GROMACS .gro file of C-alpha atoms in nm:
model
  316
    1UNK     CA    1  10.359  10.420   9.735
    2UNK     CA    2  10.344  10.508   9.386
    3UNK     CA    3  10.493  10.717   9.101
    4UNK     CA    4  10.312  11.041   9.240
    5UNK     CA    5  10.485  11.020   9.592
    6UNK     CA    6  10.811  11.177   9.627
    7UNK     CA    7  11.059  11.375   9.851
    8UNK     CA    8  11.013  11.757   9.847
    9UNK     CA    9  11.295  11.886   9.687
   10UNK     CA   10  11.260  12.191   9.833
   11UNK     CA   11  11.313  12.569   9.806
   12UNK     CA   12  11.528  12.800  10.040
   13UNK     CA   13  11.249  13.026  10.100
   14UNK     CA   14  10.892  13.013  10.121
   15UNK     CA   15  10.632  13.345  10.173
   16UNK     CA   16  10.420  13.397  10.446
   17UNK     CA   17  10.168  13.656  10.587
   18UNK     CA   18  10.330  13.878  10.325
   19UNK     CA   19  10.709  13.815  10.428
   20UNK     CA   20  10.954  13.621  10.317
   21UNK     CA   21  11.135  13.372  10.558
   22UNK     CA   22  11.356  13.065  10.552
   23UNK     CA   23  11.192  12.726  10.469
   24UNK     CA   24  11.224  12.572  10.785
   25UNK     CA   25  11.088  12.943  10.960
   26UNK     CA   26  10.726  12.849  10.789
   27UNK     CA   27  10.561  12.723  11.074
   28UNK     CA   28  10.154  12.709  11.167
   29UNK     CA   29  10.037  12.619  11.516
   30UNK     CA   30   9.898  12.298  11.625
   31UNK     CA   31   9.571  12.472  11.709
   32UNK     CA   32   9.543  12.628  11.353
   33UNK     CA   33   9.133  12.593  11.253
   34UNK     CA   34   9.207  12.470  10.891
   35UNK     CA   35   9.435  12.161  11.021
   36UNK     CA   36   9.119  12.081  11.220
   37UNK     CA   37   8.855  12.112  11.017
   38UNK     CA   38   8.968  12.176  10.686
   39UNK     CA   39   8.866  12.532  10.619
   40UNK     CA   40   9.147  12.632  10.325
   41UNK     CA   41   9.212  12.710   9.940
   42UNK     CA   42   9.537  12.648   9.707
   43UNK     CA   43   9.622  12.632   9.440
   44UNK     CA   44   9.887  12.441   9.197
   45UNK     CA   45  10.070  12.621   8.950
   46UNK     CA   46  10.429  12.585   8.729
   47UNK     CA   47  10.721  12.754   8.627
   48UNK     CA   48  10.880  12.671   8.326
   49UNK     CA   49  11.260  12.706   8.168
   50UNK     CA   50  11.147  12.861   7.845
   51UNK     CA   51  11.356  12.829   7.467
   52UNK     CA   52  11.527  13.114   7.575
   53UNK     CA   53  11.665  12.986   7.896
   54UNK     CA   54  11.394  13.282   8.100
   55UNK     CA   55  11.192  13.130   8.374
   56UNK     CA   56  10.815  13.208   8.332
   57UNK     CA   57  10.466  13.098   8.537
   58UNK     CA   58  10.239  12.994   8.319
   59UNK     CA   59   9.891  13.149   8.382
   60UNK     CA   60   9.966  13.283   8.692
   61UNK     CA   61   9.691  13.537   8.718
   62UNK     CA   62   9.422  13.315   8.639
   63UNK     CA   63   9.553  13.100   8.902
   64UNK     CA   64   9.521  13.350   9.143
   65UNK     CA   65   9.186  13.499   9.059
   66UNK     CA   66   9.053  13.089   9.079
   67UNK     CA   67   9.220  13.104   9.429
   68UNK     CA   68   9.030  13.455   9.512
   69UNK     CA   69   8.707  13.293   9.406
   70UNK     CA   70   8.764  12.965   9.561
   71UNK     CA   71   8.815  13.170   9.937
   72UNK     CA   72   8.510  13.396   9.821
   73UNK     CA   73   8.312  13.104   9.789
   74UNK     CA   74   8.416  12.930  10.155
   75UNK     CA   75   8.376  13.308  10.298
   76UNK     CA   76   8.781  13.318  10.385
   77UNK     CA   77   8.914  13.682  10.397
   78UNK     CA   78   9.222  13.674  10.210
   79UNK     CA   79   9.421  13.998  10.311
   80UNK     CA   80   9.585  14.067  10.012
   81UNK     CA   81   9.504  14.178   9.651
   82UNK     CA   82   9.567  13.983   9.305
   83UNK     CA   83   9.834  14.236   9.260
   84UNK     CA   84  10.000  14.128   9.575
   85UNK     CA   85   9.962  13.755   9.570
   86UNK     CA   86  10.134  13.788   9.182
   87UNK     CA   87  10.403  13.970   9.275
   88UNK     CA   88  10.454  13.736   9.634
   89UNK     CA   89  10.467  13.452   9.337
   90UNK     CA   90  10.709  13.639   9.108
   91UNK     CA   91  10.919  13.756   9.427
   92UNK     CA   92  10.995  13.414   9.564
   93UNK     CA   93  11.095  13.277   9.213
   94UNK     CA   94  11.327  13.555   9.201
   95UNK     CA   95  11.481  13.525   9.543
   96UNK     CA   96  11.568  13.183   9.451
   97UNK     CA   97  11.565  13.169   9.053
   98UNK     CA   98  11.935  12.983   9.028
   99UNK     CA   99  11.748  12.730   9.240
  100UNK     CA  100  11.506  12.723   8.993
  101UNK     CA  101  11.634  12.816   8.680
  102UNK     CA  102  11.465  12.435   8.551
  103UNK     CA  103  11.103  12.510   8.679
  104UNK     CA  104  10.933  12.470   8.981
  105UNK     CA  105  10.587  12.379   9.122
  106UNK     CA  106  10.402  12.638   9.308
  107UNK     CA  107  10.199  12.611   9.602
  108UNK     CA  108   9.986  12.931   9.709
  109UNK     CA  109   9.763  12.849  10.015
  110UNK     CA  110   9.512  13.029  10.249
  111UNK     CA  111   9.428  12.872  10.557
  112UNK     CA  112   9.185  12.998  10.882
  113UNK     CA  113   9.462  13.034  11.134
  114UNK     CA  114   9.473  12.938  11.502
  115UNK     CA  115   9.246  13.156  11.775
  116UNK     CA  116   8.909  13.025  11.864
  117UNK     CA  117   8.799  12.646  11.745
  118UNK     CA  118   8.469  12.528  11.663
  119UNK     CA  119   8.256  12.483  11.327
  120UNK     CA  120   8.174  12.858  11.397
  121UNK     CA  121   8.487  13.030  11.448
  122UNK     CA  122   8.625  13.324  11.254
  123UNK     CA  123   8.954  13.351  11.302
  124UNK     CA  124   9.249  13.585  11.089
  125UNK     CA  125   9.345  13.421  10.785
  126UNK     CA  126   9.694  13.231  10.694
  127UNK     CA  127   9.854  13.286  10.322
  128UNK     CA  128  10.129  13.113  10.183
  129UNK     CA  129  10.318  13.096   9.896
  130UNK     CA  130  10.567  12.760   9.888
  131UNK     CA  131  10.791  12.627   9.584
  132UNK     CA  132  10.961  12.289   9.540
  133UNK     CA  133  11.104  12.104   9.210
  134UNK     CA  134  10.800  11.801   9.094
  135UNK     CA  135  10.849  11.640   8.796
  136UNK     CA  136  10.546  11.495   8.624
  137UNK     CA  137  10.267  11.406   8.860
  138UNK     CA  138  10.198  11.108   8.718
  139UNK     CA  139  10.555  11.016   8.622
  140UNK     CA  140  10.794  11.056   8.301
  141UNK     CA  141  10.694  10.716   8.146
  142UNK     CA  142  10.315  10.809   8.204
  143UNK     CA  143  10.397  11.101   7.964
  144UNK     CA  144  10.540  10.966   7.713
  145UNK     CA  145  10.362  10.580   7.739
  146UNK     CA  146  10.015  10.657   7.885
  147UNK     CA  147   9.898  10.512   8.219
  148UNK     CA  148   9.671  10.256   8.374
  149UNK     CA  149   9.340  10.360   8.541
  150UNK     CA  150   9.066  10.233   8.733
  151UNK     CA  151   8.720  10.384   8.786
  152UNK     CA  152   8.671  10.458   9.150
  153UNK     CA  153   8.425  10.260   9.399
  154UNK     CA  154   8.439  10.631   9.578
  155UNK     CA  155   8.145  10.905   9.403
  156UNK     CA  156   8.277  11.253   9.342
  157UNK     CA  157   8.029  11.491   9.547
  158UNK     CA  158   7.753  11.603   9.470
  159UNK     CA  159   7.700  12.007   9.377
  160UNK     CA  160   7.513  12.053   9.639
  161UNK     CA  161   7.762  11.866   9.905
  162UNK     CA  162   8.102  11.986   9.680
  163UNK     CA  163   8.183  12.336   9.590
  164UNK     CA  164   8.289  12.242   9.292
  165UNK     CA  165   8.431  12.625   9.180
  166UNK     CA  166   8.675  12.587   9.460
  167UNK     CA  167   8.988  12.458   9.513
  168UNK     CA  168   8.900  12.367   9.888
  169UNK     CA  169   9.133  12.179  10.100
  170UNK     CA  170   8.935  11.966  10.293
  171UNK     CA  171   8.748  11.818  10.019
  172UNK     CA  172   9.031  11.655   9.886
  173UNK     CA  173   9.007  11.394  10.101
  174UNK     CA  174   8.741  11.246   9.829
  175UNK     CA  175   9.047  11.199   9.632
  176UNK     CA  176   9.286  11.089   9.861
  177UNK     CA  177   9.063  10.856   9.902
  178UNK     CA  178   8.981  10.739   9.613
  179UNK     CA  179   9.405  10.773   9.470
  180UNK     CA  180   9.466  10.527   9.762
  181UNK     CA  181   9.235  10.255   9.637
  182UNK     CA  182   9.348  10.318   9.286
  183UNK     CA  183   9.737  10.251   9.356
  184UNK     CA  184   9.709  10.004   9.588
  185UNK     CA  185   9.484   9.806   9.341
  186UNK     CA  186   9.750   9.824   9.091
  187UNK     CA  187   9.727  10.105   8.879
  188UNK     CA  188   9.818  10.485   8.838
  189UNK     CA  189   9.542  10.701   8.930
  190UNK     CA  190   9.138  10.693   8.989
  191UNK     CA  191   8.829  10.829   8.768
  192UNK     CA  192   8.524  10.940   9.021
  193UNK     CA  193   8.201  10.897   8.846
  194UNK     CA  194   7.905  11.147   8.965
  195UNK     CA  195   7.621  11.002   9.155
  196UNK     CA  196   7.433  10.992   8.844
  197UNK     CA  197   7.701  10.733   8.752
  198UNK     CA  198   7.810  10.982   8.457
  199UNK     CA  199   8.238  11.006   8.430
  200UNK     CA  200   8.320  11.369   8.655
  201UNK     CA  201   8.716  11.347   8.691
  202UNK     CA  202   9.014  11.169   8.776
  203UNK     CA  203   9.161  11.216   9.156
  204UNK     CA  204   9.307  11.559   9.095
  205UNK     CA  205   9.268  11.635   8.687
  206UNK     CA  206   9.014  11.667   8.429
  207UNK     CA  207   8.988  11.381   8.189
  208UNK     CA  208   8.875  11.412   7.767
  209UNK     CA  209   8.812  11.145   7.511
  210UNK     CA  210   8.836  11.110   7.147
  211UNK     CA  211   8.597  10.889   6.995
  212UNK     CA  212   8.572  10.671   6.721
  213UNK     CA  213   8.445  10.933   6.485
  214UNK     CA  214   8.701  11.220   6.630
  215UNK     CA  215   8.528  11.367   6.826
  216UNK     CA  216   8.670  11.506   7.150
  217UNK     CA  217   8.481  11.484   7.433
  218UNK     CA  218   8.503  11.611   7.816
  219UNK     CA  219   8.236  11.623   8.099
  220UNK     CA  220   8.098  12.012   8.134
  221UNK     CA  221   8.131  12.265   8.420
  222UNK     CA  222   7.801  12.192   8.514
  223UNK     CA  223   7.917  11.843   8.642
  224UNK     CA  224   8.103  11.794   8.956
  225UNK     CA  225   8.486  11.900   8.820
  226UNK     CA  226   8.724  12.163   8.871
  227UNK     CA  227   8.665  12.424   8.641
  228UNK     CA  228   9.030  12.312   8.526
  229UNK     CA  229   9.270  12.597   8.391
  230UNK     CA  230   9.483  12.327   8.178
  231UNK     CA  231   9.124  12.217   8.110
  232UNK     CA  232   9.084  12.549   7.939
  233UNK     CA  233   9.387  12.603   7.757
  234UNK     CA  234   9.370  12.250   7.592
  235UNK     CA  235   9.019  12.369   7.478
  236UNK     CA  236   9.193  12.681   7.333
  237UNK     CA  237   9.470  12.493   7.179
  238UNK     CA  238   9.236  12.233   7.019
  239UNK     CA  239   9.017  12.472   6.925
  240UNK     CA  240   9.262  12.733   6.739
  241UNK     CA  241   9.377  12.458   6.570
  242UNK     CA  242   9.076  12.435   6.405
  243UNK     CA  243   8.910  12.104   6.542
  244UNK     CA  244   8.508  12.205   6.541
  245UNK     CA  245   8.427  11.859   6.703
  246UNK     CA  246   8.462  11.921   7.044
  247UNK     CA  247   8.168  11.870   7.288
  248UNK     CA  248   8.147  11.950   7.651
  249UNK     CA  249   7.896  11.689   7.758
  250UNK     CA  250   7.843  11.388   8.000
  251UNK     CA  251   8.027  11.081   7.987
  252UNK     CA  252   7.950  10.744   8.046
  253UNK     CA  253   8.249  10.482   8.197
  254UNK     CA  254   8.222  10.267   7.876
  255UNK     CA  255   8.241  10.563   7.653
  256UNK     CA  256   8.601  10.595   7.796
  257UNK     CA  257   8.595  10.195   7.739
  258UNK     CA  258   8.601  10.202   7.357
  259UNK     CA  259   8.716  10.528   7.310
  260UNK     CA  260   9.073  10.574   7.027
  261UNK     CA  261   9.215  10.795   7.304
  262UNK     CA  262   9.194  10.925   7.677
  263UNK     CA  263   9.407  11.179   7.830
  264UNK     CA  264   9.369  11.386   8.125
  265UNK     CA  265   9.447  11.742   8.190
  266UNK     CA  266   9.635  11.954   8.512
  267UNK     CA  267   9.894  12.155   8.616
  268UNK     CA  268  10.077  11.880   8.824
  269UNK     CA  269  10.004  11.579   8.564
  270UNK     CA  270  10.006  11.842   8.227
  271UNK     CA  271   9.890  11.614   7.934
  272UNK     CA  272   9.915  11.250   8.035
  273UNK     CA  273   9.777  10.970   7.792
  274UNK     CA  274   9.552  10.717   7.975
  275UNK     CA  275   9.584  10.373   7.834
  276UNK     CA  276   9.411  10.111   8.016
  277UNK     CA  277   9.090  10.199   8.221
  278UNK     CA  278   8.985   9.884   8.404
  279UNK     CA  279   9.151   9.659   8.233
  280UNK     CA  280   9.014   9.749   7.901
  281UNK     CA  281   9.304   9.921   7.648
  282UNK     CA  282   9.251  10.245   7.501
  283UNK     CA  283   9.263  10.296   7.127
  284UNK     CA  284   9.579  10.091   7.055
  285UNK     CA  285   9.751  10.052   7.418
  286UNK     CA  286   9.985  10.369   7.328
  287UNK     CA  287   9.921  10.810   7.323
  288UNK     CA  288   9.704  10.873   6.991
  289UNK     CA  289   9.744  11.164   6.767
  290UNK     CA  290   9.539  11.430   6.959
  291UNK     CA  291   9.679  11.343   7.287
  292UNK     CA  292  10.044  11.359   7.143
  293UNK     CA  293   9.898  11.724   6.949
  294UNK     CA  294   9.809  11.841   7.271
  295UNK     CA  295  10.105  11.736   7.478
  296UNK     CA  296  10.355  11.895   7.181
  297UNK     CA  297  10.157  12.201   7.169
  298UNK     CA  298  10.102  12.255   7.561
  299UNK     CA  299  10.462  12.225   7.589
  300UNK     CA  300  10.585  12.456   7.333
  301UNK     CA  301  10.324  12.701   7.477
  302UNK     CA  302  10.448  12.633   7.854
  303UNK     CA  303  10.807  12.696   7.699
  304UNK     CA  304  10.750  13.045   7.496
  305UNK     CA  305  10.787  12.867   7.167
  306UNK     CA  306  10.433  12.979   7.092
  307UNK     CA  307  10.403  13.374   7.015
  308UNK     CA  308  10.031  13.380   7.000
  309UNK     CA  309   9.982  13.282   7.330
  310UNK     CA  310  10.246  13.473   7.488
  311UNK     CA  311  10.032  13.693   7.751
  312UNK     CA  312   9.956  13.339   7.947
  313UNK     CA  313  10.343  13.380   8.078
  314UNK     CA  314  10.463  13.603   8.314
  315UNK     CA  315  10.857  13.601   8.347
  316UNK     CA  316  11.059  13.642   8.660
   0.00000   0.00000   0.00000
């Protein structure tokens, strides 16, 4: 259906319940709560060939901790520690690193398992730990050119209807939704707008702007958005490089209209240049200087090149 949709290319051996078993050996019940009624966490996170030919997972930890506090939040027990759940990661990578040796997209999940059904069921929890080779989420050319995207007719949720803190499973249908519409009108991926009608995100990443004047702008936590992690290390980056004009504020649509640049931000799509947004080009139709900063930087980062930030990878 579109550039984002592609066979699983996957891995010989996945984690489960705290063992590790054959691909096609991962199995959940038809009766499992979360297929149901949508009662799960995950998370998305990559491992990257570094300079040095090493494989490493970049921010792994934090990764984990945001999946911790997205269960915590959705009251889902997760039997197992940070400690555990970072060497599960680590341990599959390693079981199958000449699989992997060029990266890999990981998939931690934790699910309410099969038992009793109902809205008020508590039943024991399901975690899992999957790998598979993705390229870019948004696809090679969308890197390098910058895509086409269209502001949603679907609202992102309000904070009071959303956890926004949590990664939650179920309440990604708001995107699917709203991807759907997006590619089958034509272009690459969907913004959501809040119901104040103020920019919150794109389907599944954070989105930032660059004015006329330079200044670099992206909607705040306290709006409707993941609290993103690439979010936070292109804030880092940006900000160690000394840019001072960087604001976390609201948004409006034709802000992004007129805007020199657009780019969004997440593990899956990593730095991808936006631009078109409904029909209107961005800057001048091609990646500016600050998204083409970012996207050198990130990747030199992601790939061990940068010393300084060193402690965000953890090698297998």
């Amino acid at each position: 259906m579109s550039s984002t949709s592609s066979t699983v290319l996957r891995a010989e051996h996945i984690w489960l319940d705290g063992k590790l078993m054959k691909w096609d050996e991962g199995n959940v019940h038809v009766m499992t709560h979360a297929l149901h009624y949508g009662l799960g966490v995950f998370e998305g996170i990559r491992a990257y060939k570094t300079h040095d030919g090493r494989l490493a997972v970049f921010r792994l930890r934090e990764h984990i901790r945001r999946l911790l506090d997205s269960a915590h939040i959705i009251m889902l027990q997760i039997p197992y520690s940070e400690d555990e759940l970072v060497e599960a990661t680590v341990d599959l990578l390693r079981k199958q690193k000449q699989q992997f040796a060029n990266g890999a997209y990981l998939r931690p999940v934790a699910f309410m398992g099969d038992g009793a059904m109902g809205l008020g069921a508590v039943n024991p929890t399901r975690v899992g730990i999957t790998a598979w080779d993705w390229g870019a989420y948004l696809g090679d050319k969308g890197i390098k050119e910058g895509i086409r995207a269209k502001v949603s007719s679907f609202t992102r949720n309000h904070v009071n209807v959303n956890m926004v803190r949590g990664k939650i499973t179920g309440q990604y249908v708001n995107s699917i939704l709203a991807k759907r519409e997006a590619v089958l009108a034509g272009y690459d991926e969907a913004i959501l707008l809040d119901i104040s009608g103020f920019v919150a995100e794109a389907s599944g990443e954070n989105i930032f702007l660059v004015n006329k004047k330079g200044v670099i702008k992206t909607p705040p936590l306290s709006s409707p958005v993941l609290d993103g992690i690439t979010r936070d290390t292109v804030l880092k980056l940006l900000r160690d490089a000394g840019h001072t004009t960087i604001e976390e504020v609201t948004v409006t649509r034709d802000a992004l209209y007129i805007a020199n640049e657009v780019f969004f931000t997440g593990t899956a799509a990593e730095i991808t240049p936006v631009r078109e947004v409904d029909n209107r080009q961005i800057g001048d139709g091609k990646p500016g200087p600050i998204s083409k900063y970012v996207q050198d930087t990130y990747f030199r980062v992601v790939r061990g090149q940068e010393a300084r930030y060193a402690d965000w990878l953890t090698y297998v």
